[in-house]
Tab-separated table of N, CA and C in Angstrom:
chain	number	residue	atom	x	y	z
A	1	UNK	N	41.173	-85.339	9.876
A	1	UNK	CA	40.963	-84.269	8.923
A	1	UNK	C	42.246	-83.479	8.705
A	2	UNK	N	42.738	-83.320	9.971
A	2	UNK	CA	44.062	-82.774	9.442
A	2	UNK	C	45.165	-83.188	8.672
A	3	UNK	N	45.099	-84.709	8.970
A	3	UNK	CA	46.246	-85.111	7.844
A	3	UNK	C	45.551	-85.589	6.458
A	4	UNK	N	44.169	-85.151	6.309
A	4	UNK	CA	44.031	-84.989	5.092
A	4	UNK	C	44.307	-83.598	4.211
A	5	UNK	N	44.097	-82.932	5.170
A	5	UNK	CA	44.580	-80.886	5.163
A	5	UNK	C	46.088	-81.412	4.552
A	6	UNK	N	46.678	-82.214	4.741
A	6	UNK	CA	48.335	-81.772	4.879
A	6	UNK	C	48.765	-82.701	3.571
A	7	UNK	N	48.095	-83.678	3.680
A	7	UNK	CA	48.355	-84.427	2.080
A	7	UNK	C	47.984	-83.618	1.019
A	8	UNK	N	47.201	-82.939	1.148
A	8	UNK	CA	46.449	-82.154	-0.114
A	8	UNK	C	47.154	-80.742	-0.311
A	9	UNK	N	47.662	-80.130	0.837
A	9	UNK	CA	48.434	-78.838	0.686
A	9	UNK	C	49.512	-79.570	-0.003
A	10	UNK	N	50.138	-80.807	0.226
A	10	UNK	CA	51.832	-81.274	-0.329
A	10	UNK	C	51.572	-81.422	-1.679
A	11	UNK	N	50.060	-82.142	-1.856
A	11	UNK	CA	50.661	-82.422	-3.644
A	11	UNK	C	49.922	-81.064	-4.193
A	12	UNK	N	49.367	-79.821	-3.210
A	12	UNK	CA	48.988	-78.927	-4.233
A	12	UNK	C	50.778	-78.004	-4.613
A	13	UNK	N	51.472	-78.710	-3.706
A	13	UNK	CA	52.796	-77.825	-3.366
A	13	UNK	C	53.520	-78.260	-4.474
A	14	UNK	N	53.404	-79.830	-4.372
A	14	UNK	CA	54.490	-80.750	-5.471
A	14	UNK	C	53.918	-80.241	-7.023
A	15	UNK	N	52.373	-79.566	-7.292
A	15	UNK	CA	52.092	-79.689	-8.785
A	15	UNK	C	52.516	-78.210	-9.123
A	16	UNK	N	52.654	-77.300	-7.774
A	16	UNK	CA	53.346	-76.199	-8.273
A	16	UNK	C	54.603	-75.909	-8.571
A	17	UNK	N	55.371	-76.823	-8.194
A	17	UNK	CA	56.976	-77.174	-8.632
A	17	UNK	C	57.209	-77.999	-9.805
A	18	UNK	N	55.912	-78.881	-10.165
A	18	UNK	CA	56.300	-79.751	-11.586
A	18	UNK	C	55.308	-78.702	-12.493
A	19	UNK	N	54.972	-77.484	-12.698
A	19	UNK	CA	54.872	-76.804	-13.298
A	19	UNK	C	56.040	-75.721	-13.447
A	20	UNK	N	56.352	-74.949	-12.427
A	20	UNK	CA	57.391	-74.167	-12.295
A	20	UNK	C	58.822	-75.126	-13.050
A	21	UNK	N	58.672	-76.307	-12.578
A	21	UNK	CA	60.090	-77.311	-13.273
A	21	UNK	C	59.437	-77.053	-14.548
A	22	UNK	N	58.566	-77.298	-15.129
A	22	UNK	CA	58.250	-77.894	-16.612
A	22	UNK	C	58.798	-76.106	-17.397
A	23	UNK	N	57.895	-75.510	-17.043
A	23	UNK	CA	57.776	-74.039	-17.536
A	23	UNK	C	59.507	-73.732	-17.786
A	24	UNK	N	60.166	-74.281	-16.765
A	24	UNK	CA	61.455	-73.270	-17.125
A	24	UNK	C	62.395	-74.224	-17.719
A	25	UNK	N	61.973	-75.113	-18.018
A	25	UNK	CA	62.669	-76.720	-18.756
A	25	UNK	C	62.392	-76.006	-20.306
A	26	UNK	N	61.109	-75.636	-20.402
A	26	UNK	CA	60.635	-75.544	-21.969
A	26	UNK	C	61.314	-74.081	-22.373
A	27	UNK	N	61.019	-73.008	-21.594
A	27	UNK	CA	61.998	-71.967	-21.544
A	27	UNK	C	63.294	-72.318	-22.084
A	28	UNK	N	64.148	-72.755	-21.384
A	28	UNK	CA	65.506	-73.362	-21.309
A	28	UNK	C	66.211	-74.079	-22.575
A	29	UNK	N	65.145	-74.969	-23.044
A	29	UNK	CA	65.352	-76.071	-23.963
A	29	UNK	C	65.317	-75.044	-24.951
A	30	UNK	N	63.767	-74.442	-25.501
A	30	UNK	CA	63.252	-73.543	-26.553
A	30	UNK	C	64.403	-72.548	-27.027
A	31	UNK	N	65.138	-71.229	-26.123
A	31	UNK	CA	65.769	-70.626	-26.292
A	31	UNK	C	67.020	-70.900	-26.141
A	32	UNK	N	67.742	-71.660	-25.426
A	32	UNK	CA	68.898	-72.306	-25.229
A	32	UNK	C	70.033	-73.065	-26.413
A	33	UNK	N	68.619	-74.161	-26.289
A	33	UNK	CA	68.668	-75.472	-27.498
A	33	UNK	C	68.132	-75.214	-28.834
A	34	UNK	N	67.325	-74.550	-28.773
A	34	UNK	CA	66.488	-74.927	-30.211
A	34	UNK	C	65.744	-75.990	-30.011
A	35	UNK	N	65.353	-76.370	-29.366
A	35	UNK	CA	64.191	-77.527	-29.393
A	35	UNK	C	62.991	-76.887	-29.796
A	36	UNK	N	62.157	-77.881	-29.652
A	36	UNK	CA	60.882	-77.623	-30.751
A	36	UNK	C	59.743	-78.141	-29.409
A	37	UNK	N	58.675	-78.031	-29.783
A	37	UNK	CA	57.550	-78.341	-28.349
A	37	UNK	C	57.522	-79.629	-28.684
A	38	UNK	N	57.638	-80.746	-29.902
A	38	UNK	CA	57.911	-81.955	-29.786
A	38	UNK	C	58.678	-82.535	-29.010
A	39	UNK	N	59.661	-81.790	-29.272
A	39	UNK	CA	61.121	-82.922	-27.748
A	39	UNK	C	60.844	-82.224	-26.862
A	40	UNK	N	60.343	-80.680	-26.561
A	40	UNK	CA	60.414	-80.368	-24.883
A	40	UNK	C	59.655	-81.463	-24.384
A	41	UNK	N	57.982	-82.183	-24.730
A	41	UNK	CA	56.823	-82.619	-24.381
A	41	UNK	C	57.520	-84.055	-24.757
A	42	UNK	N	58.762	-84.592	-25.474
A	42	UNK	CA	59.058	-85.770	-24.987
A	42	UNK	C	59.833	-85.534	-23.854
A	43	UNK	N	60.708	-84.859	-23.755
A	43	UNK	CA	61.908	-84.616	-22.876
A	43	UNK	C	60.946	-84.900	-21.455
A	44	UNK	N	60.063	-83.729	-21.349
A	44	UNK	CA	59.337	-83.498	-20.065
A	44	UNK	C	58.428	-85.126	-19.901
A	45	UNK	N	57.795	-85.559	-20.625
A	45	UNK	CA	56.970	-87.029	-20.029
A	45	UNK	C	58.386	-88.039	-19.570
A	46	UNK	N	59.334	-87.968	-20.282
A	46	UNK	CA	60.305	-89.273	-19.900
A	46	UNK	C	60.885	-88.623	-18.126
A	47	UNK	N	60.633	-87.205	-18.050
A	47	UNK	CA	61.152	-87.051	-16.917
A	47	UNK	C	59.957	-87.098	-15.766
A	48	UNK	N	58.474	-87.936	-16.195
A	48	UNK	CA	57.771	-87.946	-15.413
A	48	UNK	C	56.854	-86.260	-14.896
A	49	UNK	N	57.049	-85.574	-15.961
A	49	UNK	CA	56.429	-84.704	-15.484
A	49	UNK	C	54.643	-84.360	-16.263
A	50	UNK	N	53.356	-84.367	-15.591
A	50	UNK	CA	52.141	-84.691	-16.026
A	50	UNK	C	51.963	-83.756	-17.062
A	51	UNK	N	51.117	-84.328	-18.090
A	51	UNK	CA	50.942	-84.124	-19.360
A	51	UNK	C	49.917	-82.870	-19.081
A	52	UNK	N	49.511	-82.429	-17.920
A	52	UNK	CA	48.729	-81.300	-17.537
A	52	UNK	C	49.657	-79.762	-17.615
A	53	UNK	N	50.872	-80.551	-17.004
A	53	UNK	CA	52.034	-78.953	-16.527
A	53	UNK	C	52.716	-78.875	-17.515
A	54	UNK	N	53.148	-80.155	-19.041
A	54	UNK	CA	53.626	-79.931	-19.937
A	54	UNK	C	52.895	-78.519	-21.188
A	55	UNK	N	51.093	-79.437	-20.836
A	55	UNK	CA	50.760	-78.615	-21.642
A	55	UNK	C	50.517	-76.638	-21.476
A	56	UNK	N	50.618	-76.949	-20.186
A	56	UNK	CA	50.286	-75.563	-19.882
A	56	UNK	C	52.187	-74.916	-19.960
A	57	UNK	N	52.925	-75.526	-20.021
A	57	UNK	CA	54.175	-75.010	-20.046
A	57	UNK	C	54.379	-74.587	-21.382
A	58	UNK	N	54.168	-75.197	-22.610
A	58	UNK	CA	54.156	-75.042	-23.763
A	58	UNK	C	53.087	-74.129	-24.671
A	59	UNK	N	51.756	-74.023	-23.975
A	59	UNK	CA	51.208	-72.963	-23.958
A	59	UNK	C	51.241	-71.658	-23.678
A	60	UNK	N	52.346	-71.597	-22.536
A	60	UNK	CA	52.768	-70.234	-22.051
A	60	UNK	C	54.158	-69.848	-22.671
A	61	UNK	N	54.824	-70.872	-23.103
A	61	UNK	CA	56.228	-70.121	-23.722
A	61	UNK	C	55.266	-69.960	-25.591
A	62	UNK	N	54.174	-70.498	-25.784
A	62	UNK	CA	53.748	-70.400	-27.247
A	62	UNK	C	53.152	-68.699	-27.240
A	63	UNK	N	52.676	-68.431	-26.097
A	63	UNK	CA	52.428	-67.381	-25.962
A	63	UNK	C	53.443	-65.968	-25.662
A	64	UNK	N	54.244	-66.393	-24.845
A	64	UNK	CA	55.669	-65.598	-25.298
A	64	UNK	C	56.211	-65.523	-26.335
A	65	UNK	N	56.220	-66.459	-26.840
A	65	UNK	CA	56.842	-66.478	-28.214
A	65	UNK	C	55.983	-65.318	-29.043
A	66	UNK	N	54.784	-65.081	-29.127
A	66	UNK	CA	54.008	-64.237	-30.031
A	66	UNK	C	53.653	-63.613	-29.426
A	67	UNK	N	54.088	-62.980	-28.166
A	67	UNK	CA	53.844	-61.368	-27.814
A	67	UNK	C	55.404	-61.096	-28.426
A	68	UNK	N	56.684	-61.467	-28.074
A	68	UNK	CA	57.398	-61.362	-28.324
A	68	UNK	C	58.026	-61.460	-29.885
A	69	UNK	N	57.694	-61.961	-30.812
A	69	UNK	CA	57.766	-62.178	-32.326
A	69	UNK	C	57.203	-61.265	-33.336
């Protein structure tokens, strides 16, 4: 049981870093680059990151964007 405890804390650890990665990728790209949520959401799948943390990454800078706009 415990090393099922410990597999499950790692990838709850690893999906909070490929969110935190995605979030500040789209940040980065968006205001940086000028990219558009089309190439962040290609950029981010070719770098293997799940189409779960893309979308919620692009949802939250869509939402910055229009508190901020």
């Amino acid at each position: 049981a415990d090393a099922a405890c410990e597999r499950r804390a790692a990838r709850e650890l690893a999906s909070g870093r490929c969110h935190a990665y995605a979030a500040a990728y789209a940040r980065g790209r968006f205001a940086g680059r000028g990219h558009g949520p089309s190439r962040i959401r290609q950029d981010l799948a070719q770098r293997g990151v799940a189409k779960e943390h893309i979308e919620a990454a692009l949802g939250a800078l869509a939402e910055a964007e229009d508190v901020a706009g």
